[in-house]
Short mmCIF file of C-alpha atoms in Angstrom, two decimals:
data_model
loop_
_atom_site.label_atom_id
_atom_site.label_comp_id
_atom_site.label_asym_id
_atom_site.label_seq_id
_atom_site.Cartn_x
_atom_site.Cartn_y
_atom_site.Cartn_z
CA UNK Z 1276 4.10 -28.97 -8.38
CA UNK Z 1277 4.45 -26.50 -11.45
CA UNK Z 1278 5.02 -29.77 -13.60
CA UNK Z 1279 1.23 -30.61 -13.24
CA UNK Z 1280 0.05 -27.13 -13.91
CA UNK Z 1281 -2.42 -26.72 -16.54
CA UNK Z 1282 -0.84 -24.78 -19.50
CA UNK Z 1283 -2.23 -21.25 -18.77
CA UNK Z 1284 -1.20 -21.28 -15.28
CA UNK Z 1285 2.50 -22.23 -16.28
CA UNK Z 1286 3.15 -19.79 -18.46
CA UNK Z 1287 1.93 -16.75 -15.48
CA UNK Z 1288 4.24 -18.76 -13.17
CA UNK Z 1289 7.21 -19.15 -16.07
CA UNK Z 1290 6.39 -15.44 -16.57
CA UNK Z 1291 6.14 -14.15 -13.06
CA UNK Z 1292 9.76 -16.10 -12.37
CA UNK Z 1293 11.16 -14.09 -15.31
CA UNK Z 1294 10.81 -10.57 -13.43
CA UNK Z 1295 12.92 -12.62 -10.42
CA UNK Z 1296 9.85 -10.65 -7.47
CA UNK Z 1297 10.94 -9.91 -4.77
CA UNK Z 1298 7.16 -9.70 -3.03
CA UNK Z 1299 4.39 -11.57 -4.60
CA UNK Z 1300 1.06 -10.24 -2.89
CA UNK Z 1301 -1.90 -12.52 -3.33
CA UNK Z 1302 -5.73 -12.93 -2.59
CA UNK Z 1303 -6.91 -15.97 -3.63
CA UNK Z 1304 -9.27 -17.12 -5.69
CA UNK Z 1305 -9.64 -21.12 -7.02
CA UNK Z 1306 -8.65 -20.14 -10.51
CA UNK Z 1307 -5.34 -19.33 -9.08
CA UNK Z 1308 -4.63 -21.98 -6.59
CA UNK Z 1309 -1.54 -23.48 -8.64
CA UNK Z 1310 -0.21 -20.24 -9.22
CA UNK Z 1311 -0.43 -18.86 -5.56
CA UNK Z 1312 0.62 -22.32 -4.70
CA UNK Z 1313 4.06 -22.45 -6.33
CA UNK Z 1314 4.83 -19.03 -5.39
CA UNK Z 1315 3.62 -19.41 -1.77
CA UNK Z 1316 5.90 -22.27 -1.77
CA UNK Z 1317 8.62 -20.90 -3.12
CA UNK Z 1318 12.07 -19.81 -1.14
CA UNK Z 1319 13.69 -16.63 -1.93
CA UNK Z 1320 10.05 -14.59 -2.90
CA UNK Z 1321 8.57 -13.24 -0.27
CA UNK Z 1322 4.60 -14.20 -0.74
CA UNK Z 1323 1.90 -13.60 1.13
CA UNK Z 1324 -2.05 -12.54 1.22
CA UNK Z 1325 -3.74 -9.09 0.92
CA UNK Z 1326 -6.93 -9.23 2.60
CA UNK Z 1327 -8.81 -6.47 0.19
CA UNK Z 1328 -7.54 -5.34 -2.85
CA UNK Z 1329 -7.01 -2.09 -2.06
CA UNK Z 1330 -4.87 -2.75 1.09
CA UNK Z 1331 -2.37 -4.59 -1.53
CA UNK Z 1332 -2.32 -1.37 -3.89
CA UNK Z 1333 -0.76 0.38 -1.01
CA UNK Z 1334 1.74 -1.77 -0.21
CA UNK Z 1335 2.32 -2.47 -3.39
CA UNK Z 1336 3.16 1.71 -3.60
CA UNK Z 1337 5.59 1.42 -0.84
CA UNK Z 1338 7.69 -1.01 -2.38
CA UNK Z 1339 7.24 0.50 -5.71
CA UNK Z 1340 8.11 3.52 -3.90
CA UNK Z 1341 11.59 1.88 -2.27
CA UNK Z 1342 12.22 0.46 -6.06
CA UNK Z 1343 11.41 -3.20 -5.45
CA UNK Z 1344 10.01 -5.62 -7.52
CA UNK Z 1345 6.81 -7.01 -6.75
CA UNK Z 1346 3.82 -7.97 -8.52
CA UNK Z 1347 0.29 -8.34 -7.15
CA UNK Z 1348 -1.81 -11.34 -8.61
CA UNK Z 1349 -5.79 -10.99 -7.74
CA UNK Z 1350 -9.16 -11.97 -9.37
CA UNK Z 1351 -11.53 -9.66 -11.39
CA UNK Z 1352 -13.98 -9.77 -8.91
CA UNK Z 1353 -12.04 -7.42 -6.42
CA UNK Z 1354 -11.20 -4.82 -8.93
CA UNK Z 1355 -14.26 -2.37 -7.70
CA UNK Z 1356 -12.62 -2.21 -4.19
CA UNK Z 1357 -9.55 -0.97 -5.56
CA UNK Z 1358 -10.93 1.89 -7.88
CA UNK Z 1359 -10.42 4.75 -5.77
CA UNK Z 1360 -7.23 3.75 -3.71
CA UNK Z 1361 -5.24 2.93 -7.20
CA UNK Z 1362 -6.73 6.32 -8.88
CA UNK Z 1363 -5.92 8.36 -6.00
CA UNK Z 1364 -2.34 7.01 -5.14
CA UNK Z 1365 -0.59 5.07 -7.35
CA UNK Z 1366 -2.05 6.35 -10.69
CA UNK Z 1367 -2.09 10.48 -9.25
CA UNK Z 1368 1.07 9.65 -8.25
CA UNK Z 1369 2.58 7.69 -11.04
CA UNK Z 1370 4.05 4.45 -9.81
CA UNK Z 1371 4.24 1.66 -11.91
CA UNK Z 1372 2.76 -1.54 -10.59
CA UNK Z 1373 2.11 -4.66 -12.16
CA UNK Z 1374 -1.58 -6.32 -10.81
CA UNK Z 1375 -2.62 -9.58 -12.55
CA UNK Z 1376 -5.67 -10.41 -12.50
CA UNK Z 1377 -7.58 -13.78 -12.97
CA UNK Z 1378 -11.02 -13.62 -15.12
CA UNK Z 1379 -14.46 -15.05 -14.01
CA UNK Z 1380 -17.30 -15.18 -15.58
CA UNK Z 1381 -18.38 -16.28 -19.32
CA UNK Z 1382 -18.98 -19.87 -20.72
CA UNK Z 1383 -18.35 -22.18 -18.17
CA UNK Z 1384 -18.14 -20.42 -14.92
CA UNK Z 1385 -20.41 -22.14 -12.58
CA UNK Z 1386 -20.72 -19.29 -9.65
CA UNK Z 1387 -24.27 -17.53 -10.09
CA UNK Z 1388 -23.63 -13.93 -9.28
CA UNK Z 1389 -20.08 -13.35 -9.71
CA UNK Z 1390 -20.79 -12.58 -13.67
CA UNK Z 1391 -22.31 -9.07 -12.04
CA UNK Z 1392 -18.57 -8.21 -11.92
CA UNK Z 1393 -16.00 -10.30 -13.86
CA UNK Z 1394 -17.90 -9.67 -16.95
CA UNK Z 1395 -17.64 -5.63 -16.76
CA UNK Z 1396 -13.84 -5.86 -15.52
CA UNK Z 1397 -12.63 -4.10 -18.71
CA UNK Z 1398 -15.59 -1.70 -18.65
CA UNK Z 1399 -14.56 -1.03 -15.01
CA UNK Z 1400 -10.87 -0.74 -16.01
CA UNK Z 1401 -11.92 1.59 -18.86
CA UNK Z 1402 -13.87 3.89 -16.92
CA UNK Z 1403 -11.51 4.84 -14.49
CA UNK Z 1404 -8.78 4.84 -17.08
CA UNK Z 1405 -6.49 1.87 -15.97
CA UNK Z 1406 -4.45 0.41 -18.45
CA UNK Z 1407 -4.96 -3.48 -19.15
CA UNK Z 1408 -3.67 -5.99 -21.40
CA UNK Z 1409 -5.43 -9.24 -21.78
CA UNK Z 1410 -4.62 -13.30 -22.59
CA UNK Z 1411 -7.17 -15.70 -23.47
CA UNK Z 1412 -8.04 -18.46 -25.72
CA UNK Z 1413 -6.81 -15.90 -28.91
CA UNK Z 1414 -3.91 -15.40 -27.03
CA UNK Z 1415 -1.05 -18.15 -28.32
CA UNK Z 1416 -0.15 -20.05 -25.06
CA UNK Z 1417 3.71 -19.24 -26.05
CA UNK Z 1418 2.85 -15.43 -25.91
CA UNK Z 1419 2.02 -16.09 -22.47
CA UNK Z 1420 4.85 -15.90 -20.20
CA UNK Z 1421 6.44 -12.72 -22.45
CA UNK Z 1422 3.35 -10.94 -22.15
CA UNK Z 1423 4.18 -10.68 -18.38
CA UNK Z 1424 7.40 -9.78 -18.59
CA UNK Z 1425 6.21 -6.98 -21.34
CA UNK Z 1426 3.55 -5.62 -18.97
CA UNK Z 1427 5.36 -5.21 -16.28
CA UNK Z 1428 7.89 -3.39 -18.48
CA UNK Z 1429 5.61 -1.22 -19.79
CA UNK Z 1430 3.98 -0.09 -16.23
CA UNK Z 1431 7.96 1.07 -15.43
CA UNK Z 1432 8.39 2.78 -18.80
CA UNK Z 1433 4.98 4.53 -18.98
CA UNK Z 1434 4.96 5.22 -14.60
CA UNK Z 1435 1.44 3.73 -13.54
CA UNK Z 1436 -0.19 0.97 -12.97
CA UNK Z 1437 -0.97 -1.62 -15.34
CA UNK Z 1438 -3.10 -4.73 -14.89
CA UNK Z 1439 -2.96 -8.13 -17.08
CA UNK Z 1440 -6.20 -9.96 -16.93
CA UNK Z 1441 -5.59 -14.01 -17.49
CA UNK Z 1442 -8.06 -16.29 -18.35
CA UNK Z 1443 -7.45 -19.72 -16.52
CA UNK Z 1444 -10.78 -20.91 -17.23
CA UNK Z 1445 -10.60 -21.70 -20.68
CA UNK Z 1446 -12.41 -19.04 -22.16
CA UNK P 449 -7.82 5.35 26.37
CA UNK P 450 -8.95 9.10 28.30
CA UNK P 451 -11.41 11.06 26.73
CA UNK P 452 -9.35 14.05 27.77
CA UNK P 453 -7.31 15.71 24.58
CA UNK P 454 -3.32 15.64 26.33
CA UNK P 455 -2.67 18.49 23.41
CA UNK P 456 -2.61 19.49 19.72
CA UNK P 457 -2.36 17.36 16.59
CA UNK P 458 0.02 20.31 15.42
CA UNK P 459 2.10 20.32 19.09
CA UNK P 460 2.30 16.45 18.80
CA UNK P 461 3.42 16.71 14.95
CA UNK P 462 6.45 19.29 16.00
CA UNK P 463 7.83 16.44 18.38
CA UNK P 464 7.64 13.67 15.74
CA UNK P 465 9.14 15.77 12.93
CA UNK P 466 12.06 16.48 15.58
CA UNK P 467 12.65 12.85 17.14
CA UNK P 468 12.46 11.27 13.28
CA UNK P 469 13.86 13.94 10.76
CA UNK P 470 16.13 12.06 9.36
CA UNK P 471 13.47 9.24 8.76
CA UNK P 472 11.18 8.31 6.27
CA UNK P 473 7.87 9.30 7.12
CA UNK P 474 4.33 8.93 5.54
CA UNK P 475 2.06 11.33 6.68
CA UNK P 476 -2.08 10.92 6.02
CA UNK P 477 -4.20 13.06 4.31
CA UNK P 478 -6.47 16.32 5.43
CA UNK P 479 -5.39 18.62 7.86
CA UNK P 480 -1.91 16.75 9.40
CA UNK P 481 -0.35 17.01 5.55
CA UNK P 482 -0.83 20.91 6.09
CA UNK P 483 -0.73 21.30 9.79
CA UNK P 484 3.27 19.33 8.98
CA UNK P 485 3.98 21.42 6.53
CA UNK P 486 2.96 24.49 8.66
CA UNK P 487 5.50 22.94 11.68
CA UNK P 488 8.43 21.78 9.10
CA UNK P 489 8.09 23.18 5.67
CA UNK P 490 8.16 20.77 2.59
CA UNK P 491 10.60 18.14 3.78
CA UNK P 492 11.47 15.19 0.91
CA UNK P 493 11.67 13.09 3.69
CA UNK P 494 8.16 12.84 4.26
CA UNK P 495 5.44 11.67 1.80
CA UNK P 496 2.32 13.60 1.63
CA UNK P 497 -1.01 11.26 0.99
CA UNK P 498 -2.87 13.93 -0.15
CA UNK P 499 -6.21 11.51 -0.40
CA UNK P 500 -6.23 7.30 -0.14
CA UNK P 501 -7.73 7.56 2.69
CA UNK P 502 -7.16 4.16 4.31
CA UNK P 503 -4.11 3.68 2.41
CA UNK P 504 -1.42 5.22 4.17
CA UNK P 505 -0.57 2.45 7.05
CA UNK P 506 -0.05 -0.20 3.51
CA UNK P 507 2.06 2.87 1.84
CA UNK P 508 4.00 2.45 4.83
CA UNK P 509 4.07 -1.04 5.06
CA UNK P 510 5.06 -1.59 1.47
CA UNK P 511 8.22 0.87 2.45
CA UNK P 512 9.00 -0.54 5.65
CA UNK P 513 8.95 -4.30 3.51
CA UNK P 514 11.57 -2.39 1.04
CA UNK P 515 13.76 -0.96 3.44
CA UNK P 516 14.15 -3.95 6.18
CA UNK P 517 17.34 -4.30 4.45
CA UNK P 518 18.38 -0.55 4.23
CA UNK P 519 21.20 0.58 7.24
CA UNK P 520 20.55 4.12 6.55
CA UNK P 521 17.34 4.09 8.12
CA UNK P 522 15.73 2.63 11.18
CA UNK P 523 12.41 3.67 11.07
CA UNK P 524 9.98 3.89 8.26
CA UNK P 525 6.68 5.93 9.94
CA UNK P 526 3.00 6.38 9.50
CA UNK P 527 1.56 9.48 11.18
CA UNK P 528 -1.91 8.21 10.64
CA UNK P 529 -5.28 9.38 12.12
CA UNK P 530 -8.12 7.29 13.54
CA UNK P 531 -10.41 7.88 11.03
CA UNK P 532 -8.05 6.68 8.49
CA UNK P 533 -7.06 3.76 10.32
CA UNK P 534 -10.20 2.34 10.72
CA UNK P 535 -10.63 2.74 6.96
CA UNK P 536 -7.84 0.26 6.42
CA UNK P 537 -8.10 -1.40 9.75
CA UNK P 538 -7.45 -4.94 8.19
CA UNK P 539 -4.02 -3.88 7.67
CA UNK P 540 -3.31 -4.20 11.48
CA UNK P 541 -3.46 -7.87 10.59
CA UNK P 542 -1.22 -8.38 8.06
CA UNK P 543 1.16 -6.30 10.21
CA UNK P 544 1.27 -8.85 12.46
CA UNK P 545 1.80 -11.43 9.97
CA UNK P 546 4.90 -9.93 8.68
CA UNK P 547 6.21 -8.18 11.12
CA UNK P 548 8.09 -5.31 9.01
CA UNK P 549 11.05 -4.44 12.18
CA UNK P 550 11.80 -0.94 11.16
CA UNK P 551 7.43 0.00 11.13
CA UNK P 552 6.52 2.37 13.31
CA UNK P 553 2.50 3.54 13.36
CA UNK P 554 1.48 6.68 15.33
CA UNK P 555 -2.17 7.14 15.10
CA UNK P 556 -2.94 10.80 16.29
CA UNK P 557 -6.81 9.94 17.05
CA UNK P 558 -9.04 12.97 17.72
CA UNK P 559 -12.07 10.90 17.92
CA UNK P 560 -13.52 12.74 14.51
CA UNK P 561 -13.40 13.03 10.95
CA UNK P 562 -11.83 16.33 11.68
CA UNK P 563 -10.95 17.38 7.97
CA UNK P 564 -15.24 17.50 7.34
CA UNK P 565 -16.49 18.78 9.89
CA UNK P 566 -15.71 17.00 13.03
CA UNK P 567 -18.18 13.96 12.96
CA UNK P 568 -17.48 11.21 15.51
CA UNK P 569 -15.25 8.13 14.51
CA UNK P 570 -15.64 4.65 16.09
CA UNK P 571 -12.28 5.65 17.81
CA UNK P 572 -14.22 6.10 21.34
CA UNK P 573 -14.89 2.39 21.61
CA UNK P 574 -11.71 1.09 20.11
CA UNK P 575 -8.43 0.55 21.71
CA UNK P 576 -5.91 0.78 18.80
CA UNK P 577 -2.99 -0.46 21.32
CA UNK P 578 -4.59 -3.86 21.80
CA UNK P 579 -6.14 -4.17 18.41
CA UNK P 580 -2.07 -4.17 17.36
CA UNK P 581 -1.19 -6.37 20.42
CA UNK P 582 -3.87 -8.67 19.25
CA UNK P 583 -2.47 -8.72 15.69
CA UNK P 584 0.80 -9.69 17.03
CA UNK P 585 3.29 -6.64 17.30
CA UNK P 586 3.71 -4.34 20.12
CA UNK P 587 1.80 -1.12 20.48
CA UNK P 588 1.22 1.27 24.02
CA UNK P 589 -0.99 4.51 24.89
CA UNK P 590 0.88 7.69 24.89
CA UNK P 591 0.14 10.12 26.94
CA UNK P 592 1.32 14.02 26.51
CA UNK P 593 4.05 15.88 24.52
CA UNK P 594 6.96 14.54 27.23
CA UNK P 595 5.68 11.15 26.53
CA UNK P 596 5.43 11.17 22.93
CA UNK P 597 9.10 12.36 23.01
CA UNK P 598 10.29 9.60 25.34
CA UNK P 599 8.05 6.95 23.44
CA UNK P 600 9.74 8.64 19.85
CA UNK P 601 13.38 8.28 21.05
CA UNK P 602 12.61 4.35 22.46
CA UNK P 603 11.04 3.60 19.19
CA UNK P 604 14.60 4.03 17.27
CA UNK P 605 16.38 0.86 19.15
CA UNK P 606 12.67 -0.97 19.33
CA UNK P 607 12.86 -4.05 17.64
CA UNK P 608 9.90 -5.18 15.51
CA UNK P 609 6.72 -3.35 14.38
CA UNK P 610 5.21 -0.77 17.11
CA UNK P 611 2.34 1.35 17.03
CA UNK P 612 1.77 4.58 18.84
CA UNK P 613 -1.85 5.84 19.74
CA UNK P 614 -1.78 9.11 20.54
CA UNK P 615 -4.81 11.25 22.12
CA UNK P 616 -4.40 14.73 20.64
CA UNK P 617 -7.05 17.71 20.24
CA UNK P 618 -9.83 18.66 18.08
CA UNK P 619 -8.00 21.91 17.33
CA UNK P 620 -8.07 22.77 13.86
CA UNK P 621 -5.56 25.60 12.95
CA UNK P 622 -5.75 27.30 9.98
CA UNK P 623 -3.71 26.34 7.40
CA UNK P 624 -3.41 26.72 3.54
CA UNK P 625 -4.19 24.27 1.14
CA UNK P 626 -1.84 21.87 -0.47
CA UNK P 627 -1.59 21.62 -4.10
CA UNK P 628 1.67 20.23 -5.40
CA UNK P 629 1.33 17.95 -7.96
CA UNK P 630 1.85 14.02 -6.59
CA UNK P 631 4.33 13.05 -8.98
CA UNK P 632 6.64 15.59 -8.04
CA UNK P 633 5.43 14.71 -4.72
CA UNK P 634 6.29 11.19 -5.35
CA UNK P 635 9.52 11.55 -7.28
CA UNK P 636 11.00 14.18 -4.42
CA UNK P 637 10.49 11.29 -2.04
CA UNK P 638 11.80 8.38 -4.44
CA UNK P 639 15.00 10.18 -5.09
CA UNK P 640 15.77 11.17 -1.54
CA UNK P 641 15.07 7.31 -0.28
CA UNK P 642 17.66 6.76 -3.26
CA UNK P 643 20.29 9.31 -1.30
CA UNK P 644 22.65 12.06 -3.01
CA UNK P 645 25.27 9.48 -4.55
CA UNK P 646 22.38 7.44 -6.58
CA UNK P 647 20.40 10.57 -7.82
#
């Protein structure tokens, strides 16, 4: 399956294999369907799906909490119902966390209202303070896969949660 | 479910802290983080969700995930209210889908948002024990302080995710406020999970 996989996607799945989870927590979205695919179909990662965002930041906590390794992969459009449980938990109580999160919105999305969100995600992010790094078309595609590797590094070194926000849609 | 309270949030809390004290134990925010305190002291063993509400049933899950593999512990809990719950009442479902063995819920449901001012919850029409049943893990009514005990001590050779619905009180001691910082909160917790040879 990951053979087919458009270029973007690869490199979160090369990427996401390099931190060897132990938990992958999803909620889907069609941008990510070959990403949650591979990893839903994958033996030896436990995956499965959040049904709101912020119910996945606090499991998420726990295992951060028991010192497992586990990454949460979501789309922008969810990142308002997370706001308060990630401030008041994981961020008070500094515990790294790796979320990424698929973009919508911009040239070429073809969904008429979700645009109201996706395209204030680092607005969002920045008003309540959440850290964020981002890859899109000025992103090198070999910087990809490193880049996840390095964020979720950096949420353990600097305690808190960190998001990566992917563009799979080209822009 | 009766509509009759069997006895206090705080009496109910005293037999949970002494069936499960050498257990890991997430305890919810507002009044049962202080009322705990007021029974046990500051215990590392427990972690205090000072707000999220809503969140600590996941916190709990997330543990219970980590530790399935852990020997040194057999129960990961969630004293949890019903206002709470039904904050984060999709996570009953996912529950059931994975099916954490060492999970164990107690919801200590008062009927009311006690912690502002008592307003009803939706706890009245709501069975908690067979919204869990539903999801797919095992869950009962409990009944009194001799029940709770019995239903405590049971719960440590229970296999599989269980939840606990207790009907306690509307009682609201007084108690002091809670200030501690979370990360030292957080870290207390982390390194006694890690035990004394690993710290």
């Amino acid at each position: 399956m990951s053979a087919a996989a458009d270029p973007r996607s690869q490199a979160i799945i090369d990427g996401v294999e390099q931190l060897h989870p132990e938990f992958v927590l999803e909620l889907p979205s069609s941008t990510l369907k070959t990403i949650l695919g591979h990893f839903i179909d994958r033996p030896g990662v436990r995956t499965f799906p959040i049904p709101r965002e912020e119910e996945g930041v606090g499991i998420l906590s726990g295992l951060s909490l028991a010192g497992r390794r586990a990454v949460m992969i979501i789309q922008d459009n969810g990142i308002g119902n997370l706001i308060t449980a990630l401030s008041t938990f994981p961020q008070a109580y500094h515990l790294p966390m790796l979320i990424i999160t698929a973009r919508r919105g911009g040239l070429g999305e073809y969904n008429s209202m979700i645009h109201n969100v996706s395209e204030r995600a680092e607005r969002l992010l920045d008003a309540a303070n959440f850290r964020y790094f981002q890859l899109d078309h000025r992103s090198p595609i070999r910087e990809w896969a490193p880049s996840v590797v390095r964020t979720y590094e950096y949420a353990q070194i600097t305690h808190r949660p960190v998001f990566l926000l992917v563009n799979l849609m080209g822009g | 479910m009766t509509e009759t309270a069997a006895f206090s949030r705080t009496d109910a809390l005293r037999i949970i802290a002494e069936v499960l004290h050498d257990q890991p134990m997430v305890l919810t925010l507002g009044g049962t983080v202080r009322e705990m305190i007021a029974v046990t002291g500051r215990q590392p063993s427990h972690l205090y969700v000072l707000d999220s509400m809503g969140l600590p049933v996941p916190i709990g899950l997330g543990l219970a995930l980590g530790l399935e593999n852990d020997e040194r512990f057999r129960r990961v809990t969630v004293v949890e209210g019903d206002g709470s719950l039904l904050m984060g009442f999709s996570v009953l479902s996912t529950i059931g889908l994975l099916k954490p063995s060492k999970l164990l819920v107690i919801v200590l449901d008062n009927g009311v948002y006690l912690a502002t001012g008592g307003q009803p919850t939706a706890a009245r029409t709501t069975d908690f024990a067979a919204v869990a049943r539903a999801c797919g893990f095992d869950a009962k009514d409990v009944d009194g302080p001799e029940a709770l005990r019995a239903a405590l001590a049971e719960s440590l050779t229970h296999p599989g995710p269980l939840l606990l619905r207790v009907k306690v009180g509307t009682e609201a001691p007084s108690t002091a406020f809670f200030l501690e910082d979370p990360v030292v909160l957080a870290e207390d917790f982390r390194r006694w999970l890690k035990g004394p040879t690993d710290t």
